[in-house]
Amino acid sequence: MVVRRNTSDHTRLSGKDLLLLTPLTNTVSAEKSCPALQYELLDRREELAVLGRLTERLPDRVSSVVCIEGAGGIGKTALLNAWIAGARDRGLLVARVCGSESQEGRPWSAARQLFDSLLAALCESDRRALQESPAARALSALSTPPGEGGRACGDQTEVIGESLYELVVNACEMGPLALVLDDATWADQASLHWMRRLAGRIDGLPLMLVTTRRCGNGQEAAPLLDELALQPGVITLELSPLSPGSVRRLVQDRMGTRADEQFCAACHEACGGNPLLLNELLRVLVKNGVRPCAAQAGRVAELNEHVLEKTIAIRLARQSKAVMAMSRALAVLGDGTQLPVVAALAGLDPFRAQEAVREMRCMGVLTEEEHPRFTQPLIRSALFRAMAPQKLAEEHMRAARLLRDHGECSEVVARHLMLTQPTGDEWRIAVLRDAARRAAARGAPALSARYLRQALTEAPAPQVEVCLRAELATIELLDNPTASAYHFQQELLLRQDTCGRAAAVSGLAAALCTTRRTHEAVTALRQGLAELGDAPEHGEWRLRLEAQWVLAAWQDGSSASIGTELVKARSSRHLRGDTPGERAWLAVCALHTQAGHGTAEHARALAGRALRGGMELDGAMLWFYPPLLLALVATDHPEMAAGWLQRMADHAARRGSARLSALASLGLGTVAWHSGRVREGLGHARDLLDVVGRETPERPALPSFAVVANLLLDLGATDIAHDILQTHPTDSLVSDAWARSAYLLAHGRLRLEQGDAGAALASLLECGRYQEAGPVITPAVTRWRSYAALAYAATGDRASAIDMAERDLELSRRWGTHKAIGVSLRTLGTVTRGKRGLELLSQAVDMLEHSPARVELAYTLNEFGAACQRLARRDAARSSLQRALAVAEECSASCLADRVRGTLPLVGGRLRAAKASDARRLTPSERRVAELAAQGRSNREISEALFVTRRTVEIHLTSAYRKLGISGRPELAFALAQSATPVRQNRALPVP
């Protein structure tokens, strides 16, 4: 639900922390308003009503998530204040915290403050019970110093998150609860990530999650908040500007007389309906003796130009020197800084600082919180604009020194150094390097790179610059490879040591290959190997550079034969995988074997040795692993590959790398496709397309679109697959044989599905030319021969079809996996026909029974059933087709399932009547739970996958059984498959 209202006929809200409230009486003076008067919010009745209705549902354990959005000063906090005041009167327990810039570098700081607020709101007995609960270890974890907490990742992060969730559940048992995060844009990423996950797990709890954030006016995007707002069921309240009628009412109330329409319109135009700006504008107008008449309307624009600069800053400047010093110090240091630190920067003793804070609170500039905080972020901006740039830089420099001397985290110090002029001091470089390390460790590589680039502006000594270039190039390697290549090249100009230069060449080659400058990469690697020579002490680096040379040569296309010859010349028998160089070379040998120069057993053994030391995902070694893991898929070990790919996805999430996430999603989608788990594959495909977007030199999308298209074809969404593949016409393809082959195979398969056998054959034969030039021979990589044989048969050239299928079977037997042999047998049996064809199809079924490729088994059972039908073996046909339907539905292969349903009645098979009307009654949550249960997952696994409680899973399953008219899990898969709607009519990517 998104509440968007026009401003003409509805009441709206007033300002943010400076509550622009209108007195119900007609008393006027803005400067002498009586605090005892009753006030009402302007233009926000409907939003308050929405919040009120959600509050009333909490005792019935109906949870909700609310996101309040609007520009700065639009009145988000005022709306919260009004709602919270009424909600607390009704017994709602409210824990509230306001995000600030100081939290961004302090993981879990917002969550820590939120639960401190929760404990403070509880009565003594409840507070003691909550503190003594097992979940109280969350508070202990959150008490870790921010600098160290920034390195929390993996299991530690999961423990903290789960403990906090248990704490919320325990608190909900004490009564309805609201967790409120105001100004969530500034909250730290760890807390936001936890709140996003929490939003999906509160079903059945008497809990409201409420966040506010600024949007528009160039406000920087917050991906985690976007994800939270887009979750199903989240209510978004978008606060609109004040209506002209409300502006007129405020003008009349503040200026003491009936206001002219033209004057009010000028005020509305000047402030854009922003309550905060309007309040300041009216104060200036009253102070300057402006009357609200048409003749004075021109003065509004004059006085509005620098309202904040000329009002807030001037009002502060008229106060005591201590107040002005505290204001500037707090503006420089940021909200939430401890008072002693602010006082030190302001040059005040603690007693005088406390007096200044009291005066600022009386002025309405500071909140009543323990640590100083401006009531409105625009106040800080106004103070900045009132300071000369040179003076501001000097203050940030003083702040950096002060925070360093107080032992503050290096990231906090570095944020101030980023706003100063370089001085070349060694301590500045050390702080920036440490801040970069911490930022990278907590998953902020872009920020880490900014710190390192700032350190380079300090004109460091050559030996320090070399290290900075290396660190920066490595940080940027994944998501900014063009910049990474530049910094590696600069490092090479400064490096003198042989091993250091070899490491730089390795990184440079990886960056160049990522940006498709493979010819330059081959040249750089050749020069690097020449520098290494044959010295035994450089053997490890020689292995790594040679392995990269082979990968780059294969990707370059024109140099592919060089790489192949190099692999043939070097034996891998003595390599155990103990070092990165050995693992890199073993990975290359596994890929060479997978291409058809060996057996699947040998390729699997090589891959196992290459993975012996785990995966190194932060440097040039990363690029060996995605193709290596896909080699495991080709050897009929997709689940083993999926485990490694999931580790890659987890590392990408912790590191904050979009490219690594795309690689992991591509691999997981490929594994799901090869395993016949179409729905699961589409889930990874959606994640993949979100990251990839469109093809760029640094994010090639061809393999991604090919995997998605193949999954869609299995699902039966031919039209959507066609739209996706049309994004890249064949004449715009890159020269990378692997990427081009994947695309051409999907394109040929699409044309075959559409009945255009001639176009399909052209694409498939072109795919074959690229594969054989590789040379890639084995069908385990790209099954172009199987589809080409079917295309030949469709054009009536059965002789060519049989020749192609026999060659495919020969190569599959040489490779030696059940899947490859089974698919080749099916193809040959399909094009051969007759009794010989039936015998081959029977062998294919037997072979695929031992393969993890379930969807291939379904296709083969369908072909076997069709062959039996043609030979009038109705019983065998019926049995095979019924099994094909069951396996196809299990894999969500809708296209095949529809085909089998059309054939099964012809051989006497019965179809169970679908209960589409019952299935359509399932809610989205019930369907998600039911689909996971149909896949064989336990209630615990479902609750972890969907981030809900086990009780919620049980409730949804019980409801699904009742609506579908079934008794339990064994019937779920069939009932859901029978009620599935045709996907091919939908032009959007189907939701898994």
PDB file of C-alpha atoms in Angstrom, residues 666-883:
ATOM      1  CA  LEU A 666      25.131 -16.976 -12.659  1.00  0.00           C
ATOM      2  CA  GLY A 667      26.744 -20.133 -11.297  1.00  0.00           C
ATOM      3  CA  LEU A 668      23.815 -21.025  -9.043  1.00  0.00           C
ATOM      4  CA  GLY A 669      21.367 -20.438 -11.878  1.00  0.00           C
ATOM      5  CA  THR A 670      23.425 -22.683 -14.149  1.00  0.00           C
ATOM      6  CA  VAL A 671      23.562 -25.401 -11.489  1.00  0.00           C
ATOM      7  CA  ALA A 672      19.779 -25.213 -11.019  1.00  0.00           C
ATOM      8  CA  TRP A 673      19.227 -25.421 -14.785  1.00  0.00           C
ATOM      9  CA  HIS A 674      21.482 -28.460 -15.192  1.00  0.00           C
ATOM     10  CA  SER A 675      19.801 -30.098 -12.180  1.00  0.00           C
ATOM     11  CA  GLY A 676      16.291 -29.453 -13.471  1.00  0.00           C
ATOM     12  CA  ARG A 677      15.246 -27.111 -10.657  1.00  0.00           C
ATOM     13  CA  VAL A 678      13.663 -24.517 -12.895  1.00  0.00           C
ATOM     14  CA  ARG A 679      11.867 -22.450 -10.246  1.00  0.00           C
ATOM     15  CA  GLU A 680      14.980 -22.230  -8.094  1.00  0.00           C
ATOM     16  CA  GLY A 681      17.001 -21.281 -11.145  1.00  0.00           C
ATOM     17  CA  LEU A 682      14.580 -18.464 -11.956  1.00  0.00           C
ATOM     18  CA  GLY A 683      15.066 -17.096  -8.447  1.00  0.00           C
ATOM     19  CA  HIS A 684      18.800 -16.830  -9.101  1.00  0.00           C
ATOM     20  CA  ALA A 685      18.040 -15.449 -12.580  1.00  0.00           C
ATOM     21  CA  ARG A 686      16.044 -12.579 -11.117  1.00  0.00           C
ATOM     22  CA  ASP A 687      18.917 -11.749  -8.757  1.00  0.00           C
ATOM     23  CA  LEU A 688      21.317 -11.975 -11.685  1.00  0.00           C
ATOM     24  CA  LEU A 689      19.367  -9.642 -13.965  1.00  0.00           C
ATOM     25  CA  ASP A 690      18.986  -7.122 -11.141  1.00  0.00           C
ATOM     26  CA  VAL A 691      22.792  -6.932 -10.883  1.00  0.00           C
ATOM     27  CA  VAL A 692      23.747  -7.253 -14.531  1.00  0.00           C
ATOM     28  CA  GLY A 693      21.142  -4.919 -16.018  1.00  0.00           C
ATOM     29  CA  ARG A 694      22.595  -4.403 -19.470  1.00  0.00           C
ATOM     30  CA  GLU A 695      25.872  -5.482 -21.014  1.00  0.00           C
ATOM     31  CA  THR A 696      28.823  -3.164 -20.422  1.00  0.00           C
ATOM     32  CA  PRO A 697      32.554  -3.729 -20.992  1.00  0.00           C
ATOM     33  CA  GLU A 698      32.958  -4.396 -17.275  1.00  0.00           C
ATOM     34  CA  ARG A 699      29.825  -6.537 -16.788  1.00  0.00           C
ATOM     35  CA  PRO A 700      29.322  -8.836 -19.770  1.00  0.00           C
ATOM     36  CA  ALA A 701      25.730 -10.008 -19.778  1.00  0.00           C
ATOM     37  CA  LEU A 702      25.747 -12.635 -22.541  1.00  0.00           C
ATOM     38  CA  PRO A 703      26.214 -15.728 -20.338  1.00  0.00           C
ATOM     39  CA  SER A 704      23.639 -14.318 -17.921  1.00  0.00           C
ATOM     40  CA  PHE A 705      20.981 -13.877 -20.586  1.00  0.00           C
ATOM     41  CA  ALA A 706      21.744 -17.321 -22.002  1.00  0.00           C
ATOM     42  CA  VAL A 707      21.160 -19.053 -18.644  1.00  0.00           C
ATOM     43  CA  VAL A 708      17.945 -17.097 -18.060  1.00  0.00           C
ATOM     44  CA  ALA A 709      16.688 -17.926 -21.558  1.00  0.00           C
ATOM     45  CA  ASN A 710      17.307 -21.656 -21.094  1.00  0.00           C
ATOM     46  CA  LEU A 711      15.424 -21.638 -17.789  1.00  0.00           C
ATOM     47  CA  LEU A 712      12.522 -19.779 -19.370  1.00  0.00           C
ATOM     48  CA  LEU A 713      12.377 -22.265 -22.235  1.00  0.00           C
ATOM     49  CA  ASP A 714      12.093 -25.127 -19.744  1.00  0.00           C
ATOM     50  CA  LEU A 715       9.349 -23.196 -18.006  1.00  0.00           C
ATOM     51  CA  GLY A 716       7.519 -22.640 -21.274  1.00  0.00           C
ATOM     52  CA  ALA A 717       7.921 -18.849 -21.311  1.00  0.00           C
ATOM     53  CA  THR A 718       9.025 -18.750 -24.952  1.00  0.00           C
ATOM     54  CA  ASP A 719       7.943 -15.168 -25.558  1.00  0.00           C
ATOM     55  CA  ILE A 720       9.900 -13.850 -22.587  1.00  0.00           C
ATOM     56  CA  ALA A 721      12.980 -15.848 -23.609  1.00  0.00           C
ATOM     57  CA  HIS A 722      12.690 -14.343 -27.088  1.00  0.00           C
ATOM     58  CA  ASP A 723      12.535 -10.814 -25.655  1.00  0.00           C
ATOM     59  CA  ILE A 724      15.601 -11.416 -23.499  1.00  0.00           C
ATOM     60  CA  LEU A 725      17.710 -12.870 -26.308  1.00  0.00           C
ATOM     61  CA  GLN A 726      16.694 -10.054 -28.652  1.00  0.00           C
ATOM     62  CA  THR A 727      18.570  -7.710 -26.310  1.00  0.00           C
ATOM     63  CA  HIS A 728      21.734  -8.961 -28.058  1.00  0.00           C
ATOM     64  CA  PRO A 729      21.390  -9.618 -31.790  1.00  0.00           C
ATOM     65  CA  THR A 730      23.876 -12.109 -33.189  1.00  0.00           C
ATOM     66  CA  ASP A 731      25.893  -9.483 -35.065  1.00  0.00           C
ATOM     67  CA  SER A 732      26.793  -7.655 -31.823  1.00  0.00           C
ATOM     68  CA  LEU A 733      28.258 -10.593 -29.950  1.00  0.00           C
ATOM     69  CA  VAL A 734      31.685 -10.482 -28.363  1.00  0.00           C
ATOM     70  CA  SER A 735      34.566 -12.656 -29.511  1.00  0.00           C
ATOM     71  CA  ASP A 736      34.716 -14.646 -26.257  1.00  0.00           C
ATOM     72  CA  ALA A 737      34.033 -18.198 -27.482  1.00  0.00           C
ATOM     73  CA  TRP A 738      32.548 -19.349 -24.173  1.00  0.00           C
ATOM     74  CA  ALA A 739      30.103 -16.427 -23.863  1.00  0.00           C
ATOM     75  CA  ARG A 740      29.191 -16.474 -27.551  1.00  0.00           C
ATOM     76  CA  SER A 741      28.608 -20.227 -27.568  1.00  0.00           C
ATOM     77  CA  ALA A 742      26.249 -20.041 -24.584  1.00  0.00           C
ATOM     78  CA  TYR A 743      24.199 -17.348 -26.308  1.00  0.00           C
ATOM     79  CA  LEU A 744      24.081 -19.133 -29.683  1.00  0.00           C
ATOM     80  CA  LEU A 745      22.969 -22.388 -28.050  1.00  0.00           C
ATOM     81  CA  ALA A 746      20.078 -20.625 -26.278  1.00  0.00           C
ATOM     82  CA  HIS A 747      19.211 -18.811 -29.507  1.00  0.00           C
ATOM     83  CA  GLY A 748      19.187 -22.065 -31.491  1.00  0.00           C
ATOM     84  CA  ARG A 749      17.083 -23.801 -28.884  1.00  0.00           C
ATOM     85  CA  LEU A 750      14.583 -20.919 -28.942  1.00  0.00           C
ATOM     86  CA  ARG A 751      14.267 -21.071 -32.734  1.00  0.00           C
ATOM     87  CA  LEU A 752      13.770 -24.826 -32.541  1.00  0.00           C
ATOM     88  CA  GLU A 753      11.012 -24.351 -29.968  1.00  0.00           C
ATOM     89  CA  GLN A 754       9.377 -21.749 -32.224  1.00  0.00           C
ATOM     90  CA  GLY A 755       9.422 -24.177 -35.173  1.00  0.00           C
ATOM     91  CA  ASP A 756      12.041 -22.322 -37.231  1.00  0.00           C
ATOM     92  CA  ALA A 757      14.373 -25.270 -37.822  1.00  0.00           C
ATOM     93  CA  GLY A 758      16.464 -23.459 -40.459  1.00  0.00           C
ATOM     94  CA  ALA A 759      17.332 -20.516 -38.202  1.00  0.00           C
ATOM     95  CA  ALA A 760      17.917 -22.886 -35.307  1.00  0.00           C
ATOM     96  CA  LEU A 761      20.356 -24.980 -37.346  1.00  0.00           C
ATOM     97  CA  ALA A 762      22.269 -21.875 -38.470  1.00  0.00           C
ATOM     98  CA  SER A 763      22.741 -20.676 -34.866  1.00  0.00           C
ATOM     99  CA  LEU A 764      23.699 -24.145 -33.603  1.00  0.00           C
ATOM    100  CA  LEU A 765      26.258 -24.754 -36.361  1.00  0.00           C
ATOM    101  CA  GLU A 766      27.787 -21.340 -35.696  1.00  0.00           C
ATOM    102  CA  CYS A 767      27.938 -22.284 -32.004  1.00  0.00           C
ATOM    103  CA  GLY A 768      29.751 -25.470 -33.050  1.00  0.00           C
ATOM    104  CA  ARG A 769      32.321 -23.530 -35.064  1.00  0.00           C
ATOM    105  CA  TYR A 770      33.180 -21.401 -32.040  1.00  0.00           C
ATOM    106  CA  GLN A 771      33.374 -24.462 -29.798  1.00  0.00           C
ATOM    107  CA  GLU A 772      35.637 -26.451 -32.094  1.00  0.00           C
ATOM    108  CA  ALA A 773      37.915 -23.443 -32.643  1.00  0.00           C
ATOM    109  CA  GLY A 774      38.356 -23.369 -28.855  1.00  0.00           C
ATOM    110  CA  PRO A 775      38.847 -26.267 -29.100  1.00  0.00           C
ATOM    111  CA  VAL A 776      35.871 -27.444 -26.997  1.00  0.00           C
ATOM    112  CA  ILE A 777      34.834 -30.919 -28.026  1.00  0.00           C
ATOM    113  CA  THR A 778      32.875 -32.535 -25.203  1.00  0.00           C
ATOM    114  CA  PRO A 779      29.046 -32.234 -25.204  1.00  0.00           C
ATOM    115  CA  ALA A 780      29.201 -31.656 -21.445  1.00  0.00           C
ATOM    116  CA  VAL A 781      30.029 -27.976 -22.020  1.00  0.00           C
ATOM    117  CA  THR A 782      27.571 -27.078 -24.800  1.00  0.00           C
ATOM    118  CA  ARG A 783      25.176 -29.653 -26.256  1.00  0.00           C
ATOM    119  CA  TRP A 784      25.012 -28.018 -29.661  1.00  0.00           C
ATOM    120  CA  ARG A 785      25.292 -31.312 -31.565  1.00  0.00           C
ATOM    121  CA  SER A 786      22.189 -32.764 -29.893  1.00  0.00           C
ATOM    122  CA  TYR A 787      20.057 -29.768 -30.790  1.00  0.00           C
ATOM    123  CA  ALA A 788      21.626 -29.555 -34.266  1.00  0.00           C
ATOM    124  CA  ALA A 789      20.660 -33.197 -34.879  1.00  0.00           C
ATOM    125  CA  LEU A 790      17.064 -32.368 -33.933  1.00  0.00           C
ATOM    126  CA  ALA A 791      17.161 -29.340 -36.231  1.00  0.00           C
ATOM    127  CA  TYR A 792      18.468 -31.484 -39.115  1.00  0.00           C
ATOM    128  CA  ALA A 793      15.636 -33.944 -38.489  1.00  0.00           C
ATOM    129  CA  ALA A 794      13.106 -31.113 -38.449  1.00  0.00           C
ATOM    130  CA  THR A 795      14.330 -29.964 -41.865  1.00  0.00           C
ATOM    131  CA  GLY A 796      13.968 -33.523 -43.238  1.00  0.00           C
ATOM    132  CA  ASP A 797      17.709 -34.307 -43.435  1.00  0.00           C
ATOM    133  CA  ARG A 798      17.636 -37.503 -41.351  1.00  0.00           C
ATOM    134  CA  ALA A 799      21.015 -38.743 -42.588  1.00  0.00           C
ATOM    135  CA  SER A 800      22.804 -35.630 -41.306  1.00  0.00           C
ATOM    136  CA  ALA A 801      20.760 -35.819 -38.120  1.00  0.00           C
ATOM    137  CA  ILE A 802      21.863 -39.403 -37.402  1.00  0.00           C
ATOM    138  CA  ASP A 803      25.505 -38.638 -38.256  1.00  0.00           C
ATOM    139  CA  MET A 804      25.492 -35.653 -35.910  1.00  0.00           C
ATOM    140  CA  ALA A 805      23.785 -37.638 -33.114  1.00  0.00           C
ATOM    141  CA  GLU A 806      26.211 -40.558 -33.450  1.00  0.00           C
ATOM    142  CA  ARG A 807      29.190 -38.195 -33.223  1.00  0.00           C
ATOM    143  CA  ASP A 808      27.623 -36.639 -30.150  1.00  0.00           C
ATOM    144  CA  LEU A 809      27.165 -40.045 -28.517  1.00  0.00           C
ATOM    145  CA  GLU A 810      30.747 -41.015 -29.288  1.00  0.00           C
ATOM    146  CA  LEU A 811      32.088 -37.892 -27.572  1.00  0.00           C
ATOM    147  CA  SER A 812      29.687 -38.347 -24.624  1.00  0.00           C
ATOM    148  CA  ARG A 813      30.885 -41.905 -24.045  1.00  0.00           C
ATOM    149  CA  ARG A 814      34.441 -40.622 -24.104  1.00  0.00           C
ATOM    150  CA  TRP A 815      33.509 -38.019 -21.474  1.00  0.00           C
ATOM    151  CA  GLY A 816      31.727 -40.642 -19.388  1.00  0.00           C
ATOM    152  CA  THR A 817      28.918 -38.998 -17.374  1.00  0.00           C
ATOM    153  CA  HIS A 818      25.392 -40.378 -17.104  1.00  0.00           C
ATOM    154  CA  LYS A 819      23.848 -37.090 -18.152  1.00  0.00           C
ATOM    155  CA  ALA A 820      25.960 -36.604 -21.284  1.00  0.00           C
ATOM    156  CA  ILE A 821      25.497 -40.209 -22.442  1.00  0.00           C
ATOM    157  CA  GLY A 822      21.787 -40.220 -21.621  1.00  0.00           C
ATOM    158  CA  VAL A 823      21.066 -37.017 -23.551  1.00  0.00           C
ATOM    159  CA  SER A 824      23.070 -38.228 -26.541  1.00  0.00           C
ATOM    160  CA  LEU A 825      21.233 -41.573 -26.513  1.00  0.00           C
ATOM    161  CA  ARG A 826      17.909 -39.745 -26.387  1.00  0.00           C
ATOM    162  CA  THR A 827      18.863 -37.570 -29.358  1.00  0.00           C
ATOM    163  CA  LEU A 828      20.028 -40.522 -31.411  1.00  0.00           C
ATOM    164  CA  GLY A 829      16.927 -42.516 -30.512  1.00  0.00           C
ATOM    165  CA  THR A 830      14.663 -39.605 -31.417  1.00  0.00           C
ATOM    166  CA  VAL A 831      16.156 -39.098 -34.888  1.00  0.00           C
ATOM    167  CA  THR A 832      16.576 -42.844 -35.594  1.00  0.00           C
ATOM    168  CA  ARG A 833      12.979 -43.860 -34.754  1.00  0.00           C
ATOM    169  CA  GLY A 834      11.550 -47.367 -35.135  1.00  0.00           C
ATOM    170  CA  LYS A 835      12.501 -50.279 -32.894  1.00  0.00           C
ATOM    171  CA  ARG A 836      16.171 -49.269 -32.913  1.00  0.00           C
ATOM    172  CA  GLY A 837      15.186 -45.781 -31.783  1.00  0.00           C
ATOM    173  CA  LEU A 838      12.990 -47.216 -29.027  1.00  0.00           C
ATOM    174  CA  GLU A 839      15.885 -49.339 -27.774  1.00  0.00           C
ATOM    175  CA  LEU A 840      18.167 -46.293 -27.675  1.00  0.00           C
ATOM    176  CA  LEU A 841      15.545 -44.293 -25.788  1.00  0.00           C
ATOM    177  CA  SER A 842      15.190 -47.095 -23.267  1.00  0.00           C
ATOM    178  CA  GLN A 843      18.943 -47.019 -22.699  1.00  0.00           C
ATOM    179  CA  ALA A 844      18.760 -43.238 -22.309  1.00  0.00           C
ATOM    180  CA  VAL A 845      16.110 -43.577 -19.594  1.00  0.00           C
ATOM    181  CA  ASP A 846      18.228 -46.119 -17.711  1.00  0.00           C
ATOM    182  CA  MET A 847      21.272 -43.859 -17.970  1.00  0.00           C
ATOM    183  CA  LEU A 848      19.499 -40.681 -16.802  1.00  0.00           C
ATOM    184  CA  GLU A 849      17.954 -42.470 -13.820  1.00  0.00           C
ATOM    185  CA  HIS A 850      21.464 -42.224 -12.307  1.00  0.00           C
ATOM    186  CA  SER A 851      21.951 -38.565 -13.270  1.00  0.00           C
ATOM    187  CA  PRO A 852      21.136 -35.468 -11.185  1.00  0.00           C
ATOM    188  CA  ALA A 853      19.575 -33.879 -14.301  1.00  0.00           C
ATOM    189  CA  ARG A 854      15.930 -34.572 -13.511  1.00  0.00           C
ATOM    190  CA  VAL A 855      14.510 -32.397 -16.262  1.00  0.00           C
ATOM    191  CA  GLU A 856      16.522 -34.359 -18.860  1.00  0.00           C
ATOM    192  CA  LEU A 857      14.976 -37.526 -17.465  1.00  0.00           C
ATOM    193  CA  ALA A 858      11.518 -36.002 -17.923  1.00  0.00           C
ATOM    194  CA  TYR A 859      12.254 -35.086 -21.560  1.00  0.00           C
ATOM    195  CA  THR A 860      13.587 -38.597 -22.193  1.00  0.00           C
ATOM    196  CA  LEU A 861      10.561 -40.302 -20.609  1.00  0.00           C
ATOM    197  CA  ASN A 862       8.332 -38.189 -22.832  1.00  0.00           C
ATOM    198  CA  GLU A 863      10.267 -39.197 -25.975  1.00  0.00           C
ATOM    199  CA  PHE A 864      10.181 -42.859 -24.914  1.00  0.00           C
ATOM    200  CA  GLY A 865       6.422 -42.660 -24.316  1.00  0.00           C
ATOM    201  CA  ALA A 866       5.868 -41.025 -27.706  1.00  0.00           C
ATOM    202  CA  ALA A 867       7.964 -43.749 -29.405  1.00  0.00           C
ATOM    203  CA  CYS A 868       5.946 -46.470 -27.642  1.00  0.00           C
ATOM    204  CA  GLN A 869       2.747 -44.786 -28.818  1.00  0.00           C
ATOM    205  CA  ARG A 870       3.946 -44.792 -32.407  1.00  0.00           C
ATOM    206  CA  LEU A 871       4.669 -48.541 -32.109  1.00  0.00           C
ATOM    207  CA  ALA A 872       1.219 -49.170 -30.541  1.00  0.00           C
ATOM    208  CA  ARG A 873       2.629 -50.125 -27.111  1.00  0.00           C
ATOM    209  CA  ARG A 874      -0.058 -48.270 -25.176  1.00  0.00           C
ATOM    210  CA  ASP A 875       0.674 -49.649 -21.695  1.00  0.00           C
ATOM    211  CA  ALA A 876       4.377 -48.774 -21.900  1.00  0.00           C
ATOM    212  CA  ALA A 877       3.531 -45.384 -23.407  1.00  0.00           C
ATOM    213  CA  ARG A 878       1.005 -44.584 -20.693  1.00  0.00           C
ATOM    214  CA  SER A 879       3.382 -45.599 -17.887  1.00  0.00           C
ATOM    215  CA  SER A 880       6.269 -43.593 -19.334  1.00  0.00           C
ATOM    216  CA  LEU A 881       4.186 -40.493 -19.998  1.00  0.00           C
ATOM    217  CA  GLN A 882       2.663 -40.532 -16.520  1.00  0.00           C
ATOM    218  CA  ARG A 883       6.127 -40.665 -15.013  1.00  0.00           C
TER     219      ARG A 883
END
